[in-house]
XYZ file of C-alpha atoms in Angstrom:
272
model
C 0.000 0.000 0.000
C 1.315 3.443 -0.925
C 2.295 5.844 1.855
C 0.053 8.406 0.177
C -2.993 6.118 0.166
C -6.208 7.972 1.021
C -8.181 4.692 1.408
C -10.386 5.593 -1.560
C -10.216 2.550 -3.825
C -12.824 3.742 -6.320
C -10.351 5.629 -8.542
C -7.098 3.968 -7.567
C -4.782 2.276 -10.052
C -2.556 0.657 -7.423
C -2.636 -3.124 -7.366
C -2.811 -3.796 -3.662
C -5.734 -6.259 -3.593
C -3.568 -8.821 -1.883
C -2.964 -6.377 0.951
C -6.659 -5.689 1.609
C -7.987 -7.080 4.844
C -11.548 -8.112 5.513
C -12.465 -6.795 8.966
C -16.068 -8.014 8.835
C -17.138 -9.952 11.907
C -19.236 -13.136 11.846
C -22.849 -13.044 12.958
C -24.112 -14.815 16.034
C -24.648 -18.528 15.418
C -28.398 -17.926 15.836
C -28.520 -15.038 13.347
C -29.259 -15.073 9.641
C -29.275 -11.426 8.546
C -29.508 -11.261 4.765
C -29.285 -7.507 4.020
C -27.849 -4.638 6.098
C -28.729 -1.026 5.262
C -27.192 1.912 7.109
C -29.137 5.130 7.698
C -26.690 8.033 7.949
C -26.377 11.798 7.958
C -23.610 14.362 7.930
C -25.180 16.222 10.883
C -27.650 15.726 13.715
C -31.229 16.863 14.033
C -32.427 15.713 10.616
C -34.750 12.934 11.824
C -32.523 9.996 11.057
C -34.060 7.774 13.749
C -37.549 8.626 12.506
C -36.577 7.671 8.961
C -34.985 4.440 10.223
C -38.114 3.541 12.189
C -40.527 4.187 9.339
C -38.292 2.334 6.874
C -38.387 -0.667 9.196
C -42.150 -0.297 9.603
C -42.699 -0.203 5.843
C -40.373 -3.178 5.373
C -42.223 -5.244 7.977
C -45.617 -4.335 6.537
C -44.310 -5.308 3.104
C -43.758 -8.834 4.381
C -40.041 -8.740 5.103
C -38.617 -9.927 8.425
C -37.104 -6.695 9.719
C -34.727 -5.542 12.447
C -33.206 -2.296 13.704
C -29.724 -2.096 15.189
C -29.596 1.194 17.087
C -25.966 2.231 16.664
C -26.517 5.698 18.124
C -25.069 4.653 21.467
C -24.908 8.087 23.108
C -28.282 9.251 21.804
C -30.524 6.186 21.446
C -34.147 6.918 20.595
C -35.387 3.899 18.647
C -36.979 1.982 21.585
C -38.974 4.999 22.779
C -40.586 5.493 19.373
C -41.842 1.905 19.464
C -42.921 2.067 23.117
C -40.289 -0.399 24.332
C -38.965 0.322 27.822
C -38.014 -3.057 29.320
C -34.600 -4.658 29.637
C -33.313 -7.061 27.000
C -33.090 -10.716 28.020
C -30.467 -13.287 27.150
C -29.276 -16.848 27.564
C -26.062 -18.816 27.204
C -26.110 -18.262 23.443
C -26.350 -14.480 23.524
C -28.692 -11.520 23.878
C -32.290 -11.652 22.700
C -33.535 -8.583 20.835
C -36.739 -6.857 21.863
C -39.703 -7.152 19.510
C -42.303 -4.544 18.637
C -46.027 -5.288 18.395
C -45.637 -5.932 14.664
C -42.582 -8.144 15.150
C -39.718 -5.773 14.289
C -36.619 -6.858 16.198
C -34.692 -4.121 18.006
C -31.435 -3.849 19.899
C -30.374 -0.600 21.543
C -28.128 0.383 24.422
C -31.249 1.655 26.213
C -32.400 -1.957 26.494
C -29.274 -2.793 28.507
C -29.092 0.193 30.872
C -30.644 0.140 34.352
C -32.301 3.480 33.605
C -33.088 4.532 30.045
C -32.252 8.160 30.832
C -28.788 7.288 32.156
C -26.069 9.032 30.133
C -23.601 6.933 28.187
C -20.227 8.573 28.818
C -17.897 6.293 26.912
C -14.942 6.833 24.638
C -14.903 5.770 21.005
C -13.256 2.329 21.363
C -15.802 1.260 23.992
C -18.704 2.432 21.831
C -17.266 0.580 18.839
C -17.010 -2.537 20.968
C -20.703 -2.301 21.842
C -21.620 -2.040 18.149
C -19.647 -5.204 17.461
C -21.406 -6.925 20.372
C -24.787 -5.980 18.930
C -23.779 -7.707 15.699
C -22.030 -10.754 17.155
C -23.770 -11.458 20.441
C -27.404 -10.673 19.658
C -29.475 -13.620 18.421
C -31.228 -11.894 15.552
C -32.734 -15.028 14.030
C -33.954 -14.799 10.426
C -33.883 -11.192 9.196
C -34.450 -10.105 5.609
C -33.535 -6.451 6.165
C -31.644 -4.902 9.065
C -31.591 -1.103 9.277
C -28.714 0.410 11.237
C -29.497 3.790 12.799
C -26.123 5.534 13.001
C -25.143 8.669 14.889
C -24.519 11.808 12.826
C -21.143 12.513 11.315
C -18.292 10.385 10.032
C -16.655 9.221 13.254
C -15.944 5.956 15.041
C -19.389 4.364 14.792
C -19.918 4.658 11.014
C -16.347 3.476 10.503
C -16.952 0.475 12.783
C -20.228 -0.409 11.066
C -18.764 -0.085 7.568
C -15.746 -2.222 8.437
C -17.283 -4.816 10.768
C -20.662 -5.490 9.177
C -21.606 -6.554 5.638
C -23.328 -3.283 4.746
C -25.195 -3.597 1.452
C -25.848 0.125 1.100
C -26.681 3.351 2.878
C -29.526 5.838 2.798
C -28.548 9.454 3.466
C -31.006 11.597 5.441
C -31.007 15.372 5.178
C -33.251 18.443 5.432
C -33.891 21.388 3.042
C -31.395 23.877 4.470
C -28.455 25.767 3.023
C -26.122 23.222 4.623
C -27.638 20.402 2.588
C -24.781 20.152 0.093
C -22.155 19.822 2.806
C -24.314 17.438 4.854
C -24.947 15.046 2.001
C -21.425 15.202 0.605
C -19.844 14.296 3.956
C -21.846 11.075 4.139
C -21.470 10.470 0.397
C -17.685 10.848 0.450
C -17.233 8.582 3.453
C -19.324 5.852 1.845
C -17.323 6.180 -1.374
C -14.041 5.917 0.509
C -15.295 2.765 2.247
C -16.719 1.301 -0.993
C -20.260 1.218 0.393
C -23.084 1.567 -2.182
C -25.286 4.665 -1.803
C -28.929 3.754 -2.319
C -30.249 7.315 -2.295
C -31.326 10.330 -0.276
C -34.370 10.940 1.904
C -35.186 14.586 2.559
C -37.001 14.920 5.878
C -39.042 17.971 6.961
C -39.222 18.908 3.305
C -42.410 20.968 3.611
C -45.590 21.476 5.628
C -48.938 20.918 3.945
C -51.785 23.039 5.262
C -54.599 20.708 6.374
C -57.236 23.222 5.205
C -56.060 24.485 1.811
C -53.455 21.737 1.166
C -50.913 24.332 0.078
C -47.300 23.345 0.671
C -45.210 25.681 2.817
C -41.424 25.315 2.707
C -40.540 26.115 6.313
C -36.794 25.636 5.850
C -36.664 27.158 2.384
C -36.954 25.669 -1.066
C -35.399 22.257 -1.435
C -31.998 21.947 -3.107
C -31.843 18.189 -2.875
C -32.624 17.500 -6.526
C -29.621 19.541 -7.674
C -27.324 17.846 -5.166
C -28.587 14.388 -6.101
C -28.080 15.113 -9.786
C -24.516 16.281 -9.145
C -23.699 13.147 -7.149
C -25.671 10.891 -9.499
C -27.765 9.306 -6.756
C -31.574 9.149 -6.543
C -33.884 11.090 -4.243
C -35.918 8.332 -2.630
C -38.473 10.485 -0.791
C -39.348 13.985 0.393
C -41.120 13.715 3.727
C -43.384 16.472 5.066
C -43.500 17.925 8.563
C -46.414 16.071 10.127
C -47.455 16.845 13.741
C -49.536 13.649 13.873
C -46.511 11.519 13.063
C -44.446 13.346 15.682
C -47.150 12.531 18.234
C -46.938 8.835 17.355
C -43.195 8.897 18.037
C -43.637 10.733 21.354
C -46.336 8.291 22.442
C -44.342 5.202 21.479
C -46.849 4.229 18.809
C -44.883 4.871 15.628
C -46.213 1.619 14.185
C -49.553 3.425 13.785
C -47.989 6.083 11.545
C -48.574 6.330 7.804
C -45.614 4.572 6.188
C -46.846 4.790 2.598
C -43.993 7.080 1.483
C -41.477 4.635 2.924
C -43.249 1.715 1.269
C -42.277 3.248 -2.070
C -38.685 3.544 -0.825
C -38.652 -0.110 0.245
C -39.951 -1.140 -3.163
C -37.207 0.873 -4.873
C -34.288 -0.399 -2.798
C -35.436 -4.031 -2.888
C -35.965 -4.266 -6.624
């Protein structure tokens, strides 16, 4: 490997295939996860966990056996949206994931803490170790699609997931703000450097539709996502509106009652 290697193999002419190492870890003996899809963003506050949850909901309703690995260790929110507050159980063969009312399997650090509001004050290597445990020690059973909810940015956790798990592709989540180009490109460039396929972009909080006149109001400004997607040559999978009713479902732990029709179209596109 060249001393000047930037770890981006997509446009590299060097013949160092024999030097490449496969860092992927084996699944638990009682796991059969067929497809792994990461949900990422270049910054926080874009609704990544909401998108992950509704993707999983749409996948489950579509007939696929679905799971969520909550990799946002310091800011876990997946269990709350599904109304899961108990502790995860286990046996001699590993940890058993929690299951939602519709049968979506979930593992999150909040299911292992004594109190779900206890802060997780850990350094990067410890957090990465937990992610690996979620993959290796949880008995996921048969899963057609696993969605991995990752923390924002391009730090330790995305790197661990990309290297340790057989990620089949990522979905980038963003919002219609002036920072959109930078946000999307950060996630895009990291995925390219790690040779992870980019399935497309979901723009959350794209607009608000008036319930009376049905006019669309662009609270965060006009969307720029189509131009960015065209530049990067990746598809826009969905533009999700601001919906107070959906937010209430998340707050009440009943997200499985939300309208997942927009995400059903996404599932159909990425599973073609």
